[in-house]
Coordinates of C-alpha atoms in Angstrom, one line a residue:
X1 CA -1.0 1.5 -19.5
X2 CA -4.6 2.7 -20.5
X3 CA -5.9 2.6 -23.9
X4 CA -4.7 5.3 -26.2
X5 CA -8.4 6.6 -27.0
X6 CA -8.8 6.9 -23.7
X7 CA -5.8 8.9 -23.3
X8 CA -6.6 11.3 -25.9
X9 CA -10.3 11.5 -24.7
X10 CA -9.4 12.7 -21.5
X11 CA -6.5 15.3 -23.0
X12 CA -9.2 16.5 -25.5
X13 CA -11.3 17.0 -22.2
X14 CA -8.8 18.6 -20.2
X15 CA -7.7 21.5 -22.7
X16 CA -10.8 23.1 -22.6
X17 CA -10.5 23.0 -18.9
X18 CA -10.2 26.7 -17.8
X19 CA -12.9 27.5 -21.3
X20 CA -15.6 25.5 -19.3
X21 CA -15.0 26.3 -15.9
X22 CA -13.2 30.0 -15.8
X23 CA -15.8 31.5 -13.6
X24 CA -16.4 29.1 -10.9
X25 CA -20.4 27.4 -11.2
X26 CA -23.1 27.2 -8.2
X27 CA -21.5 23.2 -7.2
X28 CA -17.9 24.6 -7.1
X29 CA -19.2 27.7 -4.7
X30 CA -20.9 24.9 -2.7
X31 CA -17.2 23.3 -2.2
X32 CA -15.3 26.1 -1.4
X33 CA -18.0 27.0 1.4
X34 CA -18.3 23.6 2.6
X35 CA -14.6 23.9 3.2
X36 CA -15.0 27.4 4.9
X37 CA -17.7 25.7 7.3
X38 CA -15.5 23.2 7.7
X39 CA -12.2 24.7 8.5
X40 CA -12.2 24.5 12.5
X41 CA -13.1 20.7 12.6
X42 CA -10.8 19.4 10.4
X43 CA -7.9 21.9 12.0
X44 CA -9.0 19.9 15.4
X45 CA -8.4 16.6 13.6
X46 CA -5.0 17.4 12.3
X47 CA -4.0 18.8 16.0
X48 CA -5.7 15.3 17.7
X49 CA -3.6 13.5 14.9
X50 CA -0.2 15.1 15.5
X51 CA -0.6 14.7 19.4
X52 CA -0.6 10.6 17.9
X53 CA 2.6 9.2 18.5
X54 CA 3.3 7.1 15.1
X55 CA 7.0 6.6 14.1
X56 CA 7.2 4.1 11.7
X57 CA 8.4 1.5 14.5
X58 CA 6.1 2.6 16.8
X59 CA 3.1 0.2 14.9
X60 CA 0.5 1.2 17.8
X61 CA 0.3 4.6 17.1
X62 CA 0.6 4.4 13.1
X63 CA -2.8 2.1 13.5
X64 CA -4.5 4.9 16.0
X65 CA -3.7 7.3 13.4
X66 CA -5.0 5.0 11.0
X67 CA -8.4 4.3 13.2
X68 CA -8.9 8.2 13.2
X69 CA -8.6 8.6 9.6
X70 CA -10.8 5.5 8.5
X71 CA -13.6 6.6 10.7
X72 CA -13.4 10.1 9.0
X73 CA -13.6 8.6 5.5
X74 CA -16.4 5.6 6.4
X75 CA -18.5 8.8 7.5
X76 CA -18.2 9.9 4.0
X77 CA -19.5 7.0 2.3
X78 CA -15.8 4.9 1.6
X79 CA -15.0 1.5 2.4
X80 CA -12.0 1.6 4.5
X81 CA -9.9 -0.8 5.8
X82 CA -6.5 -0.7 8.0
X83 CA -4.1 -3.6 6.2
X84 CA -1.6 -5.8 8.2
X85 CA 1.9 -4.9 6.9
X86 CA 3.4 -8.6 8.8
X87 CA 4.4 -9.5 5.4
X88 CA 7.2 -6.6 5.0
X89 CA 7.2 -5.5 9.4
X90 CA 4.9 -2.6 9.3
X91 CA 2.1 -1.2 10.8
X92 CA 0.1 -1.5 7.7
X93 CA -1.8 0.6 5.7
X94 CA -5.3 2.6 5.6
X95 CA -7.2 1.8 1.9
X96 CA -10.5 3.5 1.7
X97 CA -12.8 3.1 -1.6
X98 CA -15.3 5.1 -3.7
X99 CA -17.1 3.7 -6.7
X100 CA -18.6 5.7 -8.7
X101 CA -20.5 5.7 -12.0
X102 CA -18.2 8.0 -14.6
X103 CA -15.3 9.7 -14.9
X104 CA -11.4 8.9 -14.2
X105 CA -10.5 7.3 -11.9
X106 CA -8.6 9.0 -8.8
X107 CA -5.7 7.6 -6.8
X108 CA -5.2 9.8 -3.2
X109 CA -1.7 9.4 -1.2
X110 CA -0.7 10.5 1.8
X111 CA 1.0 8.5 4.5
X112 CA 0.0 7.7 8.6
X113 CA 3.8 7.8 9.6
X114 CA 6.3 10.3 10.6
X115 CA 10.2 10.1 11.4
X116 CA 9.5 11.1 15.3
X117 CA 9.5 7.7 17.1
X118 CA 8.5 7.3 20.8
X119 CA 11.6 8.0 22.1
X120 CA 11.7 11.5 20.2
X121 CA 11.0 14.6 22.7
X122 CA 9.2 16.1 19.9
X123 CA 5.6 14.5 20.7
X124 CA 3.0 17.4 20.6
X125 CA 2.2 20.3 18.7
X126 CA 2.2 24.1 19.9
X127 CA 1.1 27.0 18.4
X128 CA 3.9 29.7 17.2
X129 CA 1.9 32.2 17.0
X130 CA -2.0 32.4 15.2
X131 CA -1.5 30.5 12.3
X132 CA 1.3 28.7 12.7
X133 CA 1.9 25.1 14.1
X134 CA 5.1 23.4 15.1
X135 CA 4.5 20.0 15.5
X136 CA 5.6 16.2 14.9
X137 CA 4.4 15.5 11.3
X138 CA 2.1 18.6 10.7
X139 CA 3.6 19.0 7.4
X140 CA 4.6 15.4 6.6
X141 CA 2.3 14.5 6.4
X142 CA -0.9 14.5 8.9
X143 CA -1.8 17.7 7.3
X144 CA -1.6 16.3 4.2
X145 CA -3.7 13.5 5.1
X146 CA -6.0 16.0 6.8
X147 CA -6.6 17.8 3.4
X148 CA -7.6 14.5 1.3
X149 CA -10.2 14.1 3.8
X150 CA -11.9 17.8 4.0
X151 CA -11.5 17.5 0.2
X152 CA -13.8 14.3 0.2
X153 CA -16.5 16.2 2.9
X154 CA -16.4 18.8 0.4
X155 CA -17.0 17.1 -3.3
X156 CA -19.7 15.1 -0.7
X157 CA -21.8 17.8 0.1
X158 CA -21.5 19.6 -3.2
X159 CA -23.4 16.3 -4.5
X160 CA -20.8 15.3 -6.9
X161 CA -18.2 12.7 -4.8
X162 CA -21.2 10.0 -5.8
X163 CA -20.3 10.1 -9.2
X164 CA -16.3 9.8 -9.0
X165 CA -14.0 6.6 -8.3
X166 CA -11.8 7.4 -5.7
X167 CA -9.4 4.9 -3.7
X168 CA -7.4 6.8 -0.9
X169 CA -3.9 5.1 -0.1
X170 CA -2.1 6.2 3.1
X171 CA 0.8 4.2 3.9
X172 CA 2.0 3.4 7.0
X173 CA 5.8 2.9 6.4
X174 CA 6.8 6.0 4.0
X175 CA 9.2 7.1 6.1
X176 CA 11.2 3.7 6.4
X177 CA 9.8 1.4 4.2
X178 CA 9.3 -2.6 5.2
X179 CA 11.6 -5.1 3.3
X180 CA 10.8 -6.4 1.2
X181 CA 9.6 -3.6 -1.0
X182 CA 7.8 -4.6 -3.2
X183 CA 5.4 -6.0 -0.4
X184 CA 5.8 -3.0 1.1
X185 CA 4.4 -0.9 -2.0
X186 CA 2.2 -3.4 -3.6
X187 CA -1.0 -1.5 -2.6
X188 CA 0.5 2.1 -4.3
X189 CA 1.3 -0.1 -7.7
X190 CA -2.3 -2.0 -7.5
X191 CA -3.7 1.3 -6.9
X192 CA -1.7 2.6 -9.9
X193 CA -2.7 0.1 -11.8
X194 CA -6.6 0.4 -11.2
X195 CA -6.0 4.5 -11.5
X196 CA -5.9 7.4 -14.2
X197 CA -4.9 9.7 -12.3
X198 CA -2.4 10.1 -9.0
X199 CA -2.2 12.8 -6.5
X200 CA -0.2 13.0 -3.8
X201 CA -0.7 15.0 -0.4
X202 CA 3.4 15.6 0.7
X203 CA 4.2 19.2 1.1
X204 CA 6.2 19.1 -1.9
X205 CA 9.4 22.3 -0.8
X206 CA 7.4 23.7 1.3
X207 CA 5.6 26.5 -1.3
X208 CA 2.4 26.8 -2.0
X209 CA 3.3 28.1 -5.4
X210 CA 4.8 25.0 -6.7
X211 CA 3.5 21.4 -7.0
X212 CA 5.9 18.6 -7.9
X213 CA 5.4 16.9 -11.5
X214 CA 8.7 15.0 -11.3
X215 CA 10.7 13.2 -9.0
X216 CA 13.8 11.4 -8.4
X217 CA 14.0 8.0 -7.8
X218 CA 16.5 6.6 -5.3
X219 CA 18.8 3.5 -5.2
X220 CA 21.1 2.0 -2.8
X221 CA 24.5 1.0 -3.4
X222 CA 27.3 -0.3 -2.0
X223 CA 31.1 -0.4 -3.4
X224 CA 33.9 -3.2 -1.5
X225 CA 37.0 -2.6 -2.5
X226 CA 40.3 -5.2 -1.7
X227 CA 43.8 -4.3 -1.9
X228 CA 46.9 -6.2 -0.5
X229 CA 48.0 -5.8 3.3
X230 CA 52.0 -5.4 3.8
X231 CA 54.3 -3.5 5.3
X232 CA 53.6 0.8 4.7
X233 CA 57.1 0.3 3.1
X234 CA 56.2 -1.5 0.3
X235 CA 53.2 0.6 -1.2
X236 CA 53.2 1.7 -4.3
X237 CA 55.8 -1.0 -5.6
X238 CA 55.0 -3.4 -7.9
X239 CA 53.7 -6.5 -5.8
X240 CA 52.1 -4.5 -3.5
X241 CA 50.3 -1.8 -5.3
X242 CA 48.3 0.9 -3.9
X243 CA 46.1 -0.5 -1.0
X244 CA 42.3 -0.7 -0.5
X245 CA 41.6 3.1 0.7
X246 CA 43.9 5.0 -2.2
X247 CA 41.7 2.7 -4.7
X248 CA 38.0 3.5 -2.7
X249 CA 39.9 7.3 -3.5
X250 CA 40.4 6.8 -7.0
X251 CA 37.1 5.3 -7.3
X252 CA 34.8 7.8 -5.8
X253 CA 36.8 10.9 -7.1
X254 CA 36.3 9.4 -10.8
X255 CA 32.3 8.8 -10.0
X256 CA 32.5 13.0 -9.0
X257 CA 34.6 13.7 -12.0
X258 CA 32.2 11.9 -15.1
X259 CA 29.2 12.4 -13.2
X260 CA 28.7 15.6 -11.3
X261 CA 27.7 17.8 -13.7
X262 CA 24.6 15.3 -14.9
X263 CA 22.0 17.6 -14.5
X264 CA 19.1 16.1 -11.8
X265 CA 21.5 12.9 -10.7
X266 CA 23.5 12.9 -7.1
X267 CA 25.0 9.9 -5.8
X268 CA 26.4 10.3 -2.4
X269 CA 29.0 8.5 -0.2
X270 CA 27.4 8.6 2.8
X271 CA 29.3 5.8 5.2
X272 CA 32.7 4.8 4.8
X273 CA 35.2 2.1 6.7
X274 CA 38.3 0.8 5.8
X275 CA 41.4 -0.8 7.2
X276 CA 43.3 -3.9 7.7
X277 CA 39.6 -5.5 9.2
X278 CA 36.9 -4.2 8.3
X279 CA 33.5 -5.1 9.5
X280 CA 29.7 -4.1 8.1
X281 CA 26.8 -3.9 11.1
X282 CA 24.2 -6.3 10.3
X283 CA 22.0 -3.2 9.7
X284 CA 24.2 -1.5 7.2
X285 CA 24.2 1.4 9.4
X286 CA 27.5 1.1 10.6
X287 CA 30.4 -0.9 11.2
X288 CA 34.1 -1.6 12.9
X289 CA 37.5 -1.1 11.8
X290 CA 40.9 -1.8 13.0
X291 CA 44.2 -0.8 10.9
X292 CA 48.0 0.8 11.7
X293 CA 49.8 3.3 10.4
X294 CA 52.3 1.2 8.7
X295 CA 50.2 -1.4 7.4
X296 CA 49.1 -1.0 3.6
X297 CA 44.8 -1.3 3.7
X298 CA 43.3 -4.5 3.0
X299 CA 39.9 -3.6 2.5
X300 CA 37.1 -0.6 2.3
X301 CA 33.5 -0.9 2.4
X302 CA 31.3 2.3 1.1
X303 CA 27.5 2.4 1.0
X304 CA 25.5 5.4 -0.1
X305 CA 22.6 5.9 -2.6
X306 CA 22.1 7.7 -6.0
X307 CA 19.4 9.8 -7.4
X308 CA 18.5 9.9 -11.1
X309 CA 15.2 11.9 -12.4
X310 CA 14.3 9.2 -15.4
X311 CA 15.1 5.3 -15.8
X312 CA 17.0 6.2 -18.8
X313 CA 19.5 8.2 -17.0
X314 CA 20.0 6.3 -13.9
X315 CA 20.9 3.0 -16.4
X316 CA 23.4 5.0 -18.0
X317 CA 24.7 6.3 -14.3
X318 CA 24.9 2.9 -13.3
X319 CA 26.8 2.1 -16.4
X320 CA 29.7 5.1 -15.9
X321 CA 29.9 4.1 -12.5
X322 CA 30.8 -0.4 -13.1
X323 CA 32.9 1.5 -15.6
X324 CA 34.7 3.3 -13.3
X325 CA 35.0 0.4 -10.7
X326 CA 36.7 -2.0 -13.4
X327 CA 39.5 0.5 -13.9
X328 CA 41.6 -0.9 -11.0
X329 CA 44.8 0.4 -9.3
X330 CA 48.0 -2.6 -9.3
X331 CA 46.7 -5.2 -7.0
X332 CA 43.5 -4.1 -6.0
X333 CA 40.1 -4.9 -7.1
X334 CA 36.6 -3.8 -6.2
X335 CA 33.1 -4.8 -6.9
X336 CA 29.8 -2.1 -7.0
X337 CA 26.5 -3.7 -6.4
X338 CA 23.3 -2.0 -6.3
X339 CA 19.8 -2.5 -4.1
X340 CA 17.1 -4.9 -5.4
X341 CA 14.0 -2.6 -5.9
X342 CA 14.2 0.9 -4.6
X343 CA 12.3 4.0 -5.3
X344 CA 11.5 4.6 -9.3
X345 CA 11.8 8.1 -10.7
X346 CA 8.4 10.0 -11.5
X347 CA 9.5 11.6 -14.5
X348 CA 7.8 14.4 -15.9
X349 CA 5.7 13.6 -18.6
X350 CA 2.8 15.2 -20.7
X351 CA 0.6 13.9 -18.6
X352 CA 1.8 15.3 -15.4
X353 CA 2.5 18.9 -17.1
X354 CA -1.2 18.9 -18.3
X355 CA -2.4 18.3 -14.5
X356 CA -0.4 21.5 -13.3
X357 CA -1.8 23.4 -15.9
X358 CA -5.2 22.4 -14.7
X359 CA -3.9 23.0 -10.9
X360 CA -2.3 26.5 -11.8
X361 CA -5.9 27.6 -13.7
X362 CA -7.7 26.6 -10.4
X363 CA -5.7 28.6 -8.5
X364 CA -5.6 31.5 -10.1
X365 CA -9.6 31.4 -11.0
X366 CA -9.7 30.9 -6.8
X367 CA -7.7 33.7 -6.5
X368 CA -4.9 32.5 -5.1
X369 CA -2.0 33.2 -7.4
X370 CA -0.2 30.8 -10.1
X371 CA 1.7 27.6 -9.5
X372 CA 4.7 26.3 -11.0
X373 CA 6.6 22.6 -10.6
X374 CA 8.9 22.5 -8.3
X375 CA 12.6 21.5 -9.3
X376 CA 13.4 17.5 -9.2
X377 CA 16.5 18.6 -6.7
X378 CA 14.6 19.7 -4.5
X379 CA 12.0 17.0 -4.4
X380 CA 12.9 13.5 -2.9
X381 CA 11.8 10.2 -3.6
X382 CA 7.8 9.5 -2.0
X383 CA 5.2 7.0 -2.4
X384 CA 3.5 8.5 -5.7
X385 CA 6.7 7.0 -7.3
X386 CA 5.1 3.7 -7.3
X387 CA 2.7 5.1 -9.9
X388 CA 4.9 6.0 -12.3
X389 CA 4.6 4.3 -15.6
X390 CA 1.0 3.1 -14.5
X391 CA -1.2 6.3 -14.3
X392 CA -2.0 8.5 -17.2
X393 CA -1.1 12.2 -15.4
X394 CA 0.8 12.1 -11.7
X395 CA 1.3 15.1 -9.3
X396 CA 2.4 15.3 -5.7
X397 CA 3.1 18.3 -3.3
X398 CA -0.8 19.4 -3.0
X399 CA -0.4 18.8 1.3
X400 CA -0.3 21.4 3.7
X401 CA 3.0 24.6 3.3
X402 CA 5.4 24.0 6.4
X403 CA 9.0 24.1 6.9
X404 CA 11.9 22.0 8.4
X405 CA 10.4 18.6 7.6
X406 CA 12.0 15.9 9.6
X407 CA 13.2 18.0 12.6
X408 CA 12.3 19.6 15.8
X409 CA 11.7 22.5 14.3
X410 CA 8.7 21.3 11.9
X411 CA 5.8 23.8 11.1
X412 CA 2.9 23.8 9.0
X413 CA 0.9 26.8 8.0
X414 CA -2.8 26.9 9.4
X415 CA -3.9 29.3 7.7
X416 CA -2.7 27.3 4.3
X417 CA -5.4 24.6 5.2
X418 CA -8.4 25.6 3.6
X419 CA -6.6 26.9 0.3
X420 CA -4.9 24.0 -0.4
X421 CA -8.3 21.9 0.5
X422 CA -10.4 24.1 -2.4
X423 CA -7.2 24.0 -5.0
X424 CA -7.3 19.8 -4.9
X425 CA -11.2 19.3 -4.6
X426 CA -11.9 22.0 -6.9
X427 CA -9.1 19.9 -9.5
X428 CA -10.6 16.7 -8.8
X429 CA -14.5 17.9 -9.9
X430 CA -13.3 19.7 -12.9
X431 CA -11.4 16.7 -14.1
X432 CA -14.6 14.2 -13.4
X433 CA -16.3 16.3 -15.6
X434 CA -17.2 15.3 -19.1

C-alpha cells in the first residue's frame, strides 16, 4: 500500500475537485472536441473489432484483437506489447505503457476476450436500428476497450497525456481464466502494485448512471458427502443411517437457512450427482451416476461457488458453512473444500467512493446527469478485482451501456460512445492535476 502522506495528499487534492474545475477550462474543451472529431473512427474500430472472432479458446483471434488495439495505442506514443499466456493456456495479454513526469499513476482494464467462441453463430455485428448495435462482445467488452483508447487520443491531443503514467492492461482470458490463476492475473496485481489508481472499462449493469465501486469476489467449492449403501429397507435404522443424498439435503438446506439472509453473499449449488457410483468428469463440468430405487445412497458430489462483497465476510461464510458440514446425519460423513485462489472482493472503500464523487461532478458539469454505484448484486466478479487492496481508489463499469451481456441477444449503445469517452478522460486530467 502507498505511503499515508501520499494518500492524504491526493484526498486533500481531490476534494477541491469540482471548486477548481466546475466550469470546464480551454484543455478540457480541447478533449471533449477531439472526442467529437473522433467519434466515426473509433465507432469503425469497435465494428472491425467485434467482426474479430476471439473466444477465450479461440487464441488466434484474441491475438488479432490484440494486434488491432496495440497498433492503436503505439500510434499514441505507448509501449505495447502482446504477452504469451503458455504459462496458465491463454492467448495472452496486451500491456501498453505511458511514463510520464507527475501525477498518479493510472491503471486501464479492459479485456480482448468474449464468451462467443468459433463455433458460436453469433460472429458479426448488425445494426438494430441508428444507434444501436447487436453484436458479439460490443458491450463486454470491445467497446469498452474501444473507449480507453479514444480516451488516450483525446488527453494526447489536448497536450496533457505527456505528463501522466498510464499502463493499459487488457487481458485476454477474462472470460475463463487460465489455471493457474495467479499466472493468469499476475500482470493486473503487478499493475496494481505499480498503480494509484484503477479503472475499469466493463459495462458495469448496463446504466450509464451507475459505475461500480464494489464488487463481489467469487470462490469455488465443492462438498462430497458418503453415506452407507444397503438395502432401501434398512434406512433410517440405526446401522444404516440416512444415506448420502438425505445428508447432501440436510447440508445445503442448513447453508440456505444461516446464510441467506447475509446481505451481499450467495452461494449456489449449481451441479449435483449422487447415487450408489458416482463419478466427477475430469473437467468438473459434469459427471455419471448409477443408483436403484431400493438401494440406500452411497455417495453425492456437489460443486458450486459463493460470492461474498469483503474478505471479512466471506471468512466468516466459510466458517458457518465447515460448521454446518461437521454436523453429520448417523452414518454419514462429508467433507467441504474450497478453490485455491479465486476472484477477491473489491470492497468499497473511501477511496473508491471519493472516485465516484469525482465521476458524478464530471458528469454532471458535462451535462450529462448524475451517477450513482451500482449495487454489489448486481455486479460480478472482473479483472479490477486483482487490484483490490493494492491501489489507493478502484472503479469499474466506465465501458460502453448495452444489454444482454453474454447472449445472442447482446447490444451496445452507439450513441453512448462519445459520452462515456469525455466522462473517463475528462476524470483522468482532473485527477493528474496538482
Amino acid at each position: 500500500m502507498k505511503r499515508l502522506s501520499y494518500i492524504f495528499a491526493l484526498c486533500l487534492m481531490i476534494s477541491a475537485f469540482s471548486v477548481s474545475y466546475a466550469q470546464k477550462g480551454k484543455t478540457e474543451k480541447k478533449i471533449i472536441k477531439t472526442i467529437d472529431q473522433n467519434t466515426e473512427y473509433y465507432t469503425n474500430l469497435l465494428k472491425e473489432a467485434v467482426n474479430i472472432n476471439s473466444g477465450t479458446m479461440n487464441f488466434e483471434g484474441v491475438h488479432q484483437v490484440g494486434e488491432l488495439f496495440k497498433k492503436e495505442l503505439e500510434a499514441l506514443g505507448f509501449e505495447a506489447q502482446l504477452t504469451s499466456g503458455e504459462a496458465f493456456n491463454r492467448s495472452g495479454h496486451l500491456i501498453a505503457r505511458h511514463n510520464g513526469k507527475k501525477g498518479p499513476k493510472f491503471l486501464l482494464i479492459g479485456h480482448l476476450d468474449t464468451v462467443f467462441e468459433p463455433n458460436s453463430p453469433f460472429q458479426e455485428w448488425n445494426m438494430k436500428n441508428d444507434s444501436i448495435m447487436n453484436g458479439p462482445g460490443v458491450a463486454d467488452m470491445k467497446g469498452g476497450d474501444v473507449i480507453i483508447i479514444l480516451a488516450m487520443k483525446a488527453l494526447k491531443e489536448a497536450g496533457v497525456l505527456d505528463d501522466m503514467s498510464i499502463e493499459i492492461i487488457m487481458t485476454g482470458d477474462e472470460e475463463k481464466s487460465g489455471s493457474p490463476l495467479n499466472l493468469s492475473k499476475k500482470a493486473l496485481t503487478e499493475g496494481a502494485e505499480w498503480a494509484d489508481i484503477a479503472l475499469g472499462f466493463e459495462n458495469a449493469d448496463g446504466d450509464p448512471r451507475t459505475i461500480v465501486t464494489s464488487r463481489r469476489g467469487s470462490l469455488g467449492w465443492t462438498l462430497e458427502v458418503e453415506g452407507k449403501a444397503a438395502h432401501s429397507s434398512q434406512v433410517f435404522s440405526e446401522k444404516v443411517g440416512t444415506g448420502a443424498i438425505y445428508e447432501t439435503s440436510r447440508i445445503l438446506t442448513s447453508f440456505y437457512n444461516e446464510l441467506s439472509n447475509e446481505p451481499n453473499l450467495t452461494f449456489n449449488p449449481g451441479f449435483i450427482i449422487g447415487g450408489t457410483q458416482v463419478a466427477m468428469d475430469e473437467d468438473g463440468g459434469g459427471g455419471s451416476a448409477h443408483g436403484k430405487t431400493n438401494v440406500v445412497a452411497q455417495s453425492t458430489i456437489v460443486r458450486g461457488d459463493i460470492r461474498a462483497v469483503s474478505t471479512e465476510q466471506l471468512d466468516q461464510a466459510q466458517k458457518t458453512m465447515q460448521r454446518i458440514v461437521t454436523e453429520n446425519y448417523p452414518q454419514t460423513k462429508a467433507t467441504l473444500t474450497f478453490s485455491e485462489g479465486g476472484y477477491p472482493p473489491l470492497t468499497r472503500t473511501d477511496g473508491n467512493t471519493q472516485v465516484l464523487t469525482n465521476y458524478n461532478q464530471v458528469s454532471q458539469d458535462l451535462g450529462f446527469g448524475s451517477v450513482t454505484a451500482v449495487n454489489p448484486r448486481n455486479a460480478g466478479a472482473a479483472d479490477i478485482s486483482f487490484t483490490a487492496g493494492y491501489v489507493n481508489m478502484a472503479a469499474d463499469g466506465l465501458g460502453l451501456s448495452g444489454a444482454d451481456d453474454h447472449t445472442i441477444n447482446e447490444t451496445g449503445n452507439l450513441n453512448m460512445l462519445p459520452r462515456q469517452v469525455k466522462r473517463a478522460a475528462v476524470l483522468m486530467y482532473r485527477l493528474s492535476q496538482k
